Amino acid sequence: MGNAAVESIHVHPVKAFRGVSPREAVVEPWGLAGDRRWTLIDDGGKVVTQREQPRLALAAAEPLAGGGIRLSAPGAAPLTVEVPEPAATVPLSVFGTKVEAVPADAAAHAWCSAWLATAVRLVHMDDPATRRPVDPAYARPRETVSFADGFPLLVTAAASLEAVNSAIAEGPNAHEGPLPMNRFRPNVVVAGTEPWAEDHWTRIAIGEVVFRVVKPSARCVVTTTDQTTAARGREPLFTLARHRRINGSLLFGQNLVPLSPGTIAVGDPVRVLERTPAPERRPESGRR
């Protein structure tokens, strides 16, 4: 893979909110430290994402020492939310999977509900080592995940985005491109590969941390949401449907499960330890 290296790292403390792009991040068994440990749920306990609420793209969550977060959004005064004390959990559903989480305080619920103009609650995953297993169809024993869609990390390749943008430029929605990588909400962006090289990875090392490449990520309407305006268009799904439809799913990026702990940093080399001749892994729902 030549000079493949980490181009950027992205941590989203609250699922569906804007996150931060640190120079380095600790890799925990269930994902990057602090990534998607919080989420919004509706009155029925269903996770709320940009799929239902594209306006969430405009809300930001900054991690604080100790696991707390600072919420901000246009027209709203910032709010600091501390990690809730261990207490009774509430049930919620992450795309059909039942999970328990600890509610934040009433001020957090009120802030989020007022800004979205709909009743929601903010909850925290107190024990990611036990709360939510990875899909057993793809997991090894005791593998868990935070509130990410299905797997601990999502990796994307800069060259593959360039290929998508080139295709958009030649299509009927050229005015929508080029698209930035934040449409895909990855954890790690890799530069220095050939387009779609990630399709063939089965085990990689980022710096000294080893990952199992589980399956490609199938993309949904969230990718059509401008992360700076919350406006929706047709791309990249229109172009992915023409060029990246496999088994009925529109693919971009790969899901990872860490096999070793450690810290990754921008500039770290990315090495392919094992690969397959063709992408044969079945994709999953790609909401993040």
XYZ file of C-alpha atoms in Angstrom, residues 2 11 25 31-32 53 75 83 94 105 146 152 163 178 217 226 231 281:
18
model
C 3.039 2.217 -0.221
C -14.533 11.482 17.396
C -6.990 9.100 19.941
C -14.137 2.244 19.603
C -12.158 5.456 19.930
C -33.415 14.946 12.282
C -29.137 30.061 18.661
C -21.349 12.079 33.154
C -30.374 1.144 18.447
C -29.764 15.369 33.938
C -20.770 2.001 21.790
C -16.376 0.126 16.880
C -13.277 8.657 -7.186
C -17.276 17.882 -4.639
C -20.501 0.056 5.234
C -24.721 18.873 4.231
C -29.704 20.762 3.734
C -18.345 -9.312 3.196
